[in-house]
PDB file of C-alpha atoms and ligand atoms in Angstrom:
ATOM      1  CA  MET A   1      12.551 -19.429   8.261  1.00 82.00           C
ATOM      2  CA  SER A   2       9.907 -17.085   9.964  1.00 89.00           C
ATOM      3  CA  PHE A   3       9.468 -15.733  13.548  1.00 92.00           C
ATOM      4  CA  VAL A   4       6.666 -13.560  15.144  1.00 90.00           C
ATOM      5  CA  PRO A   5       7.440 -10.656  16.253  1.00 93.00           C
ATOM      6  CA  GLN A   6       6.781  -9.863  19.694  1.00 95.00           C
ATOM      7  CA  THR A   7       4.090  -7.286  19.789  1.00 97.00           C
ATOM      8  CA  VAL A   8       3.141  -4.761  22.426  1.00 97.00           C
ATOM      9  CA  VAL A   9      -0.183  -3.041  21.797  1.00 97.00           C
ATOM     10  CA  LEU A  10      -0.748   0.428  23.991  1.00 98.00           C
ATOM     11  CA  GLY A  11      -3.505   2.647  24.538  1.00 97.00           C
ATOM     12  CA  ASP A  12      -1.803   5.865  23.003  1.00 98.00           C
ATOM     13  CA  ALA A  13       1.063   7.249  20.965  1.00 98.00           C
ATOM     14  CA  ASP A  14       2.179   8.553  24.539  1.00 98.00           C
ATOM     15  CA  ALA A  15       2.551   5.216  25.800  1.00 98.00           C
ATOM     16  CA  VAL A  16       4.197   3.826  23.088  1.00 98.00           C
ATOM     17  CA  ALA A  17       7.192   6.571  23.561  1.00 98.00           C
ATOM     18  CA  ASP A  18       7.086   5.477  27.398  1.00 98.00           C
ATOM     19  CA  HIS A  19       7.308   1.991  26.410  1.00 98.00           C
ATOM     20  CA  ALA A  20      10.283   2.302  23.621  1.00 98.00           C
ATOM     21  CA  ALA A  21      12.250   4.777  25.441  1.00 98.00           C
ATOM     22  CA  ALA A  22      12.109   2.600  28.586  1.00 98.00           C
ATOM     23  CA  TYR A  23      13.287  -0.357  26.846  1.00 98.00           C
ATOM     24  CA  ILE A  24      16.145   1.762  24.984  1.00 98.00           C
ATOM     25  CA  VAL A  25      17.138   3.143  28.524  1.00 98.00           C
ATOM     26  CA  ASP A  26      17.493  -0.659  29.588  1.00 98.00           C
ATOM     27  CA  LYS A  27      19.124  -1.442  26.547  1.00 98.00           C
ATOM     28  CA  LEU A  28      21.623   0.830  27.534  1.00 98.00           C
ATOM     29  CA  ALA A  29      22.126   0.841  31.041  1.00 97.00           C
ATOM     30  CA  ALA A  30      22.669  -3.367  30.335  1.00 98.00           C
ATOM     31  CA  LYS A  31      25.081  -2.201  27.835  1.00 98.00           C
ATOM     32  CA  PRO A  32      26.598   1.234  27.929  1.00 98.00           C
ATOM     33  CA  ASP A  33      28.621   0.865  24.415  1.00 98.00           C
ATOM     34  CA  LEU A  34      25.352  -0.108  22.705  1.00 98.00           C
ATOM     35  CA  VAL A  35      25.324   0.432  18.665  1.00 99.00           C
ATOM     36  CA  LEU A  36      22.284   1.822  18.059  1.00 99.00           C
ATOM     37  CA  GLY A  37      20.531   2.200  14.708  1.00 99.00           C
ATOM     38  CA  LEU A  38      18.013   5.182  14.432  1.00 99.00           C
ATOM     39  CA  PRO A  39      15.057   6.517  12.605  1.00 98.00           C
ATOM     40  CA  THR A  40      13.557   9.980  12.084  1.00 98.00           C
ATOM     41  CA  GLY A  41      10.035  10.963  11.385  1.00 97.00           C
ATOM     42  CA  GLU A  42       6.810  12.166  13.672  1.00 97.00           C
ATOM     43  CA  THR A  43       6.875   8.582  15.434  1.00 98.00           C
ATOM     44  CA  PRO A  44      10.038   9.020  17.752  1.00 98.00           C
ATOM     45  CA  ARG A  45      10.055  12.456  18.891  1.00 98.00           C
ATOM     46  CA  GLY A  46       7.963  11.414  22.344  1.00 98.00           C
ATOM     47  CA  ILE A  47      10.838   8.626  22.440  1.00 98.00           C
ATOM     48  CA  TYR A  48      13.944  11.246  21.871  1.00 98.00           C
ATOM     49  CA  ALA A  49      12.126  13.793  24.538  1.00 98.00           C
ATOM     50  CA  ARG A  50      12.197  10.917  27.229  1.00 98.00           C
ATOM     51  CA  LEU A  51      15.605   9.972  26.813  1.00 98.00           C
ATOM     52  CA  VAL A  52      16.651  13.631  26.668  1.00 98.00           C
ATOM     53  CA  GLU A  53      15.060  14.056  29.758  1.00 98.00           C
ATOM     54  CA  ALA A  54      16.631  10.639  30.724  1.00 98.00           C
ATOM     55  CA  CYS A  55      20.055  12.068  30.040  1.00 98.00           C
ATOM     56  CA  ARG A  56      19.255  15.274  31.859  1.00 97.00           C
ATOM     57  CA  THR A  57      18.157  13.956  34.930  1.00 97.00           C
ATOM     58  CA  GLY A  58      21.050  11.482  35.045  1.00 96.00           C
ATOM     59  CA  LYS A  59      19.576   8.298  34.510  1.00 95.00           C
ATOM     60  CA  LEU A  60      20.981   8.016  31.013  1.00 97.00           C
ATOM     61  CA  SER A  61      24.188   8.208  29.298  1.00 98.00           C
ATOM     62  CA  PHE A  62      25.148   7.625  25.956  1.00 98.00           C
ATOM     63  CA  ALA A  63      28.923   8.871  26.543  1.00 98.00           C
ATOM     64  CA  ARG A  64      30.188   5.098  25.662  1.00 98.00           C
ATOM     65  CA  ALA A  65      27.351   4.453  22.973  1.00 98.00           C
ATOM     66  CA  SER A  66      27.409   4.776  19.172  1.00 98.00           C
ATOM     67  CA  SER A  67      24.586   5.686  16.579  1.00 99.00           C
ATOM     68  CA  PHE A  68      23.543   5.485  13.131  1.00 99.00           C
ATOM     69  CA  ASN A  69      21.070   7.001  11.668  1.00 99.00           C
ATOM     70  CA  LEU A  70      18.593   5.003   9.065  1.00 98.00           C
ATOM     71  CA  ASP A  71      19.026   7.469   5.802  1.00 98.00           C
ATOM     72  CA  GLU A  72      19.257  11.097   4.695  1.00 98.00           C
ATOM     73  CA  TYR A  73      17.833  13.001   1.977  1.00 98.00           C
ATOM     74  CA  ARG A  74      20.225  13.476  -1.131  1.00 98.00           C
ATOM     75  CA  GLY A  75      21.106  17.082  -1.511  1.00 97.00           C
ATOM     76  CA  LEU A  76      20.359  18.079   1.698  1.00 97.00           C
ATOM     77  CA  PRO A  77      23.470  20.364   3.215  1.00 97.00           C
ATOM     78  CA  PRO A  78      23.226  18.841   7.213  1.00 97.00           C
ATOM     79  CA  GLY A  79      22.578  22.458   8.252  1.00 96.00           C
ATOM     80  CA  HIS A  80      18.994  22.605   6.283  1.00 97.00           C
ATOM     81  CA  PRO A  81      16.696  22.629   8.625  1.00 96.00           C
ATOM     82  CA  ALA A  82      14.405  19.809   7.218  1.00 97.00           C
ATOM     83  CA  SER A  83      17.890  17.374   6.873  1.00 98.00           C
ATOM     84  CA  TYR A  84      17.870  14.495   9.158  1.00 98.00           C
ATOM     85  CA  HIS A  85      21.473  15.341  10.646  1.00 98.00           C
ATOM     86  CA  ALA A  86      19.150  18.862  11.764  1.00 98.00           C
ATOM     87  CA  TYR A  87      16.008  16.366  13.265  1.00 98.00           C
ATOM     88  CA  MET A  88      18.701  14.292  15.130  1.00 98.00           C
ATOM     89  CA  ARG A  89      20.771  17.455  16.419  1.00 98.00           C
ATOM     90  CA  GLU A  90      17.571  19.086  17.619  1.00 98.00           C
ATOM     91  CA  MET A  91      15.319  15.937  18.764  1.00 98.00           C
ATOM     92  CA  LEU A  92      18.767  14.641  20.395  1.00 98.00           C
ATOM     93  CA  PHE A  93      22.188  14.985  19.625  1.00 98.00           C
ATOM     94  CA  ARG A  94      22.569  18.664  21.159  1.00 98.00           C
ATOM     95  CA  HIS A  95      20.636  17.706  24.366  1.00 98.00           C
ATOM     96  CA  ILE A  96      22.771  14.237  25.363  1.00 98.00           C
ATOM     97  CA  ASP A  97      26.007  13.462  26.514  1.00 98.00           C
ATOM     98  CA  ILE A  98      27.124  11.058  22.991  1.00 98.00           C
ATOM     99  CA  GLU A  99      30.231  12.072  21.214  1.00 98.00           C
ATOM    100  CA  PRO A 100      29.187  13.847  18.496  1.00 98.00           C
ATOM    101  CA  ALA A 101      32.239  11.413  16.274  1.00 98.00           C
ATOM    102  CA  ARG A 102      30.349   8.543  17.328  1.00 98.00           C
ATOM    103  CA  ALA A 103      26.848   9.826  16.125  1.00 98.00           C
ATOM    104  CA  HIS A 104      26.687   8.924  12.409  1.00 98.00           C
ATOM    105  CA  LEU A 105      23.995   9.949   9.576  1.00 98.00           C
ATOM    106  CA  PRO A 106      24.980   8.687   5.657  1.00 98.00           C
ATOM    107  CA  ASN A 107      26.028  12.249   3.548  1.00 98.00           C
ATOM    108  CA  GLY A 108      23.124  13.194   1.633  1.00 97.00           C
ATOM    109  CA  LEU A 109      25.904  15.279  -0.380  1.00 98.00           C
ATOM    110  CA  ALA A 110      28.091  12.735  -1.299  1.00 98.00           C
ATOM    111  CA  PRO A 111      28.854  12.827  -4.569  1.00 97.00           C
ATOM    112  CA  ASP A 112      29.027   9.123  -5.175  1.00 98.00           C
ATOM    113  CA  ALA A 113      26.245   7.797  -3.436  1.00 97.00           C
ATOM    114  CA  GLY A 114      28.228   4.034  -4.244  1.00 98.00           C
ATOM    115  CA  ALA A 115      31.251   4.877  -2.283  1.00 98.00           C
ATOM    116  CA  GLU A 116      29.169   6.641   0.524  1.00 98.00           C
ATOM    117  CA  GLY A 117      27.031   3.445   0.924  1.00 98.00           C
ATOM    118  CA  ARG A 118      30.198   1.509   0.945  1.00 98.00           C
ATOM    119  CA  ARG A 119      31.713   3.910   3.521  1.00 98.00           C
ATOM    120  CA  TYR A 120      28.629   3.707   5.802  1.00 98.00           C
ATOM    121  CA  GLU A 121      28.333   0.003   5.594  1.00 98.00           C
ATOM    122  CA  ARG A 122      32.035  -0.098   6.502  1.00 98.00           C
ATOM    123  CA  LEU A 123      31.370   2.220   9.436  1.00 98.00           C
ATOM    124  CA  ILE A 124      28.719  -0.302  10.612  1.00 98.00           C
ATOM    125  CA  GLU A 125      30.918  -3.177  10.766  1.00 98.00           C
ATOM    126  CA  GLU A 126      34.245  -1.247  12.213  1.00 98.00           C
ATOM    127  CA  ALA A 127      31.750  -0.513  15.303  1.00 98.00           C
ATOM    128  CA  GLY A 128      30.830  -4.057  15.928  1.00 98.00           C
ATOM    129  CA  GLY A 129      27.318  -4.046  14.039  1.00 98.00           C
ATOM    130  CA  ILE A 130      24.273  -2.619  15.372  1.00 98.00           C
ATOM    131  CA  GLY A 131      22.819  -3.945  18.656  1.00 98.00           C
ATOM    132  CA  LEU A 132      19.820  -2.435  18.827  1.00 99.00           C
ATOM    133  CA  MET A 133      17.742  -1.262  15.557  1.00 99.00           C
ATOM    134  CA  VAL A 134      15.104   1.106  16.328  1.00 99.00           C
ATOM    135  CA  LEU A 135      12.647   1.570  13.475  1.00 98.00           C
ATOM    136  CA  GLY A 136       9.578   3.190  12.104  1.00 98.00           C
ATOM    137  CA  ILE A 137       7.348   2.401   9.590  1.00 98.00           C
ATOM    138  CA  GLY A 138       6.126   4.161   6.605  1.00 97.00           C
ATOM    139  CA  GLY A 139       2.490   4.146   5.175  1.00 97.00           C
ATOM    140  CA  ASN A 140       3.213   1.862   2.240  1.00 96.00           C
ATOM    141  CA  GLY A 141       4.998  -0.514   4.637  1.00 98.00           C
ATOM    142  CA  HIS A 142       8.831   1.251   3.988  1.00 98.00           C
ATOM    143  CA  ILE A 143      11.528   0.990   6.868  1.00 98.00           C
ATOM    144  CA  GLY A 144      14.623   3.631   6.562  1.00 98.00           C
ATOM    145  CA  PHE A 145      13.708   4.566   2.981  1.00 98.00           C
ATOM    146  CA  ASN A 146      13.535   1.430   1.706  1.00 98.00           C
ATOM    147  CA  GLU A 147      10.521   1.712  -0.877  1.00 98.00           C
ATOM    148  CA  PRO A 148       8.266  -1.002  -1.813  1.00 98.00           C
ATOM    149  CA  GLY A 149      10.182  -3.410  -4.240  1.00 98.00           C
ATOM    150  CA  SER A 150      13.626  -2.936  -2.331  1.00 98.00           C
ATOM    151  CA  PRO A 151      15.263  -5.816  -2.491  1.00 98.00           C
ATOM    152  CA  PHE A 152      16.189  -8.093   0.926  1.00 98.00           C
ATOM    153  CA  ASP A 153      19.240  -8.361  -0.106  1.00 98.00           C
ATOM    154  CA  SER A 154      20.118  -4.378  -0.403  1.00 98.00           C
ATOM    155  CA  ARG A 155      22.815  -2.629   1.563  1.00 98.00           C
ATOM    156  CA  THR A 156      23.555   1.154   2.063  1.00 98.00           C
ATOM    157  CA  ARG A 157      22.666   3.139  -0.956  1.00 98.00           C
ATOM    158  CA  ALA A 158      21.050   5.699  -2.998  1.00 98.00           C
ATOM    159  CA  VAL A 159      17.160   5.559  -3.711  1.00 98.00           C
ATOM    160  CA  ARG A 160      14.588   7.221  -5.269  1.00 98.00           C
ATOM    161  CA  LEU A 161      11.609   8.205  -3.597  1.00 98.00           C
ATOM    162  CA  THR A 162       7.930   7.276  -3.881  1.00 97.00           C
ATOM    163  CA  GLU A 163       5.293  10.253  -4.617  1.00 97.00           C
ATOM    164  CA  GLN A 164       3.420   8.481  -1.185  1.00 95.00           C
ATOM    165  CA  THR A 165       6.685   9.040   0.860  1.00 96.00           C
ATOM    166  CA  ARG A 166       7.296  12.308  -0.138  1.00 97.00           C
ATOM    167  CA  GLU A 167       3.759  13.778   0.052  1.00 96.00           C
ATOM    168  CA  ALA A 168       3.981  12.574   3.718  1.00 94.00           C
ATOM    169  CA  ASN A 169       7.137  14.277   4.753  1.00 95.00           C
ATOM    170  CA  ARG A 170       6.100  17.216   2.631  1.00 96.00           C
ATOM    171  CA  ARG A 171       5.004  18.678   6.104  1.00 94.00           C
ATOM    172  CA  GLY A 172       9.206  18.980   7.528  1.00 92.00           C
ATOM    173  CA  PHE A 173       9.625  21.074   4.345  1.00 96.00           C
ATOM    174  CA  PRO A 174       8.818  25.166   3.841  1.00 93.00           C
ATOM    175  CA  ALA A 175       5.963  25.362   1.211  1.00 93.00           C
ATOM    176  CA  SER A 176       8.649  26.966  -1.292  1.00 94.00           C
ATOM    177  CA  GLU A 177      10.460  23.967  -1.043  1.00 96.00           C
ATOM    178  CA  THR A 178      10.358  20.682  -2.872  1.00 96.00           C
ATOM    179  CA  VAL A 179      11.212  17.480  -0.807  1.00 98.00           C
ATOM    180  CA  PRO A 180      14.141  15.418  -2.744  1.00 98.00           C
ATOM    181  CA  GLU A 181      13.416  12.625  -5.084  1.00 98.00           C
ATOM    182  CA  ALA A 182      16.047  10.667  -3.576  1.00 98.00           C
ATOM    183  CA  ALA A 183      17.876   9.418  -0.227  1.00 98.00           C
ATOM    184  CA  ILE A 184      20.475   7.341   0.933  1.00 98.00           C
ATOM    185  CA  THR A 185      19.115   4.417   3.239  1.00 98.00           C
ATOM    186  CA  MET A 186      20.524   1.631   4.983  1.00 98.00           C
ATOM    187  CA  GLY A 187      19.671  -1.503   3.196  1.00 98.00           C
ATOM    188  CA  ILE A 188      17.296  -4.080   4.171  1.00 98.00           C
ATOM    189  CA  ALA A 189      20.085  -6.759   4.618  1.00 98.00           C
ATOM    190  CA  THR A 190      21.664  -3.644   6.672  1.00 98.00           C
ATOM    191  CA  ILE A 191      18.631  -3.818   8.833  1.00 98.00           C
ATOM    192  CA  LEU A 192      18.268  -7.370   9.420  1.00 98.00           C
ATOM    193  CA  GLU A 193      21.693  -7.899  10.580  1.00 98.00           C
ATOM    194  CA  ALA A 194      21.178  -5.692  13.755  1.00 98.00           C
ATOM    195  CA  ARG A 195      20.956  -8.212  16.870  1.00 98.00           C
ATOM    196  CA  GLU A 196      18.129  -6.654  17.818  1.00 98.00           C
ATOM    197  CA  ILE A 197      14.805  -4.695  16.386  1.00 98.00           C
ATOM    198  CA  LEU A 198      12.532  -2.302  17.939  1.00 98.00           C
ATOM    199  CA  LEU A 199       9.783  -0.828  15.654  1.00 98.00           C
ATOM    200  CA  VAL A 200       7.256   1.508  16.711  1.00 98.00           C
ATOM    201  CA  ALA A 201       4.119   2.406  14.882  1.00 98.00           C
ATOM    202  CA  THR A 202       1.101   4.573  16.151  1.00 98.00           C
ATOM    203  CA  GLY A 203      -2.006   6.210  14.407  1.00 98.00           C
ATOM    204  CA  THR A 204      -4.650   4.679  11.723  1.00 98.00           C
ATOM    205  CA  ALA A 205      -2.555   5.724   8.834  1.00 97.00           C
ATOM    206  CA  LYS A 206       0.217   2.539   9.894  1.00 98.00           C
ATOM    207  CA  ALA A 207      -2.432   0.106  10.390  1.00 98.00           C
ATOM    208  CA  ASP A 208      -2.612  -1.220   6.788  1.00 98.00           C
ATOM    209  CA  ALA A 209       1.029  -1.402   6.636  1.00 98.00           C
ATOM    210  CA  LEU A 210       1.646  -3.019   9.808  1.00 98.00           C
ATOM    211  CA  ALA A 211      -1.337  -5.549   9.051  1.00 98.00           C
ATOM    212  CA  ASP A 212       0.590  -6.208   5.909  1.00 98.00           C
ATOM    213  CA  ALA A 213       4.028  -6.499   7.703  1.00 98.00           C
ATOM    214  CA  LEU A 214       2.955  -8.989   9.997  1.00 97.00           C
ATOM    215  CA  LYS A 215       0.208 -10.833   8.319  1.00 95.00           C
ATOM    216  CA  GLY A 216       0.540 -10.612   4.598  1.00 96.00           C
ATOM    217  CA  PRO A 217       2.829 -12.433   2.267  1.00 97.00           C
ATOM    218  CA  GLU A 218       6.932 -11.814   3.120  1.00 97.00           C
ATOM    219  CA  THR A 219       7.609  -9.667   0.007  1.00 98.00           C
ATOM    220  CA  PRO A 220       9.604  -6.583  -1.122  1.00 98.00           C
ATOM    221  CA  GLU A 221       6.524  -5.118  -1.939  1.00 98.00           C
ATOM    222  CA  CYS A 222       5.902  -4.638   1.753  1.00 98.00           C
ATOM    223  CA  PRO A 223       9.317  -4.226   2.776  1.00 98.00           C
ATOM    224  CA  ALA A 224       8.759  -4.438   6.548  1.00 98.00           C
ATOM    225  CA  SER A 225       7.583  -7.841   6.060  1.00 98.00           C
ATOM    226  CA  VAL A 226      10.977  -9.198   6.229  1.00 98.00           C
ATOM    227  CA  LEU A 227      10.910  -8.648   9.759  1.00 98.00           C
ATOM    228  CA  ARG A 228       9.425 -11.617   9.989  1.00 97.00           C
ATOM    229  CA  ARG A 229      12.973 -13.509   9.244  1.00 97.00           C
ATOM    230  CA  HIS A 230      14.666 -11.891  11.866  1.00 98.00           C
ATOM    231  CA  PRO A 231      14.316 -13.469  15.679  1.00 98.00           C
ATOM    232  CA  ALA A 232      14.602 -10.985  17.986  1.00 98.00           C
ATOM    233  CA  VAL A 233      12.053  -8.199  16.756  1.00 98.00           C
ATOM    234  CA  THR A 234       9.524  -6.377  19.094  1.00 98.00           C
ATOM    235  CA  ILE A 235       6.947  -4.024  17.924  1.00 98.00           C
ATOM    236  CA  VAL A 236       5.257  -1.737  20.011  1.00 98.00           C
ATOM    237  CA  CYS A 237       2.428  -0.102  18.849  1.00 98.00           C
ATOM    238  CA  ASP A 238      -0.902   1.850  19.786  1.00 98.00           C
ATOM    239  CA  THR A 239      -4.150   0.161  19.342  1.00 97.00           C
ATOM    240  CA  ALA A 240      -4.881   2.951  16.358  1.00 98.00           C
ATOM    241  CA  ALA A 241      -1.708   1.034  14.596  1.00 98.00           C
ATOM    242  CA  ALA A 242      -2.871  -2.171  15.505  1.00 98.00           C
ATOM    243  CA  ALA A 243      -6.326  -1.978  13.771  1.00 97.00           C
ATOM    244  CA  GLY A 244      -5.567  -4.425  11.123  1.00 94.00           C
ATOM    245  CA  ILE A 245      -3.592  -6.852  13.215  1.00 92.00           C
ATOM    246  CA  GLU A 246      -6.668  -7.071  15.434  1.00 74.00           C
ATOM    247  CA  LEU A 247      -8.591  -7.498  12.150  1.00 60.00           C
ATOM    248  CA  CYS A 248      -6.947 -10.275  10.661  1.00 55.00           C
ATOM    249  CA  ALA A 249      -6.500 -12.325  14.017  1.00 52.00           C
ATOM    250  CA  ARG A 250     -10.040 -12.609  14.285  1.00 44.00           C
TER     251      ARG A 250
HETATM  252  C1  GLP B 301      10.266   8.365   6.825  1.00 51.00           C
HETATM  253  C2  GLP B 301      11.774   8.016   7.460  1.00 51.00           C
HETATM  254  C3  GLP B 301      11.169   6.435   8.171  1.00 51.00           C
HETATM  255  C4  GLP B 301      10.062   6.530   9.144  1.00 51.00           C
HETATM  256  C5  GLP B 301       9.131   6.599   8.117  1.00 51.00           C
HETATM  257  C6  GLP B 301       7.775   7.019   9.326  1.00 51.00           C
HETATM  258  O1  GLP B 301      10.093   8.652   5.725  1.00 51.00           O
HETATM  259  N1  GLP B 301      12.366   7.493   6.443  1.00 51.00           N
HETATM  260  O2  GLP B 301      12.470   5.908   8.825  1.00 51.00           O
HETATM  261  O3  GLP B 301      10.105   5.491   9.888  1.00 51.00           O
HETATM  262  O4  GLP B 301       8.852   7.306   7.288  1.00 51.00           O
HETATM  263  O5  GLP B 301       7.530   8.582   9.340  1.00 51.00           O
HETATM  264  P1  GLP B 301       6.881   8.674  10.488  1.00 51.00           P
HETATM  265  O6  GLP B 301       7.286   8.574  11.800  1.00 51.00           O
HETATM  266  O7  GLP B 301       6.798  10.221  10.257  1.00 51.00           O
HETATM  267  O8  GLP B 301       5.398   8.129  10.363  1.00 51.00           O
END
């Protein structure tokens, strides 16, 4: 069964961040104990800044909320500045009132990735499942770190990163360090089990991936194309990222 995601196209990245942050604020107001799935990367920075501001001014509270991040690099300790633990701490967690024990990320240092994947899945299940999954998209259509070829029935597990993804993420690392070759990511099936999904995309570098996700074949070669199987997906993007969709629509 295939669904058409609701797509909101806005002028620029700031408008996308405004819209997505307001969307999350509304969902949290309606359900203060919401379980969020959270992404990292450049795209959500503006969203997190707005959520921090909303919290600071008393318009929003995460006191009863929980969160599960999509992924973490393998081999990076939480204190490493390029780790997603550090990113989340700096961008969001240390500025808001979320209970630290309820703000989860996969453990990139777990010696047994299989056991870590099962532990993470169990935690999500115990929290009652993810209510709102916020997603970015990679230039190759990846979601989380589910690279092209990831099975649609995959769960949280260790994965190898493509060269394209490692190159795109190099900016987060000091010049003297290499980008890890592997990560632990929620699986495609894990993501699809969220009750609702909000995907954000900005910039021309995402135009092809977004067009493939929405208009191309539903295939593991474009992991984001699986989102058409979910009945409650909203895509918020800017005109640059929407260029391919508009071309296809003509
Ligand atoms: C990263 C993350 C994804 C993210 C994507 C896009 O590798 N693992 O969760 O959505 O790539 O990142 P950016 O927003 O920096 O383009």
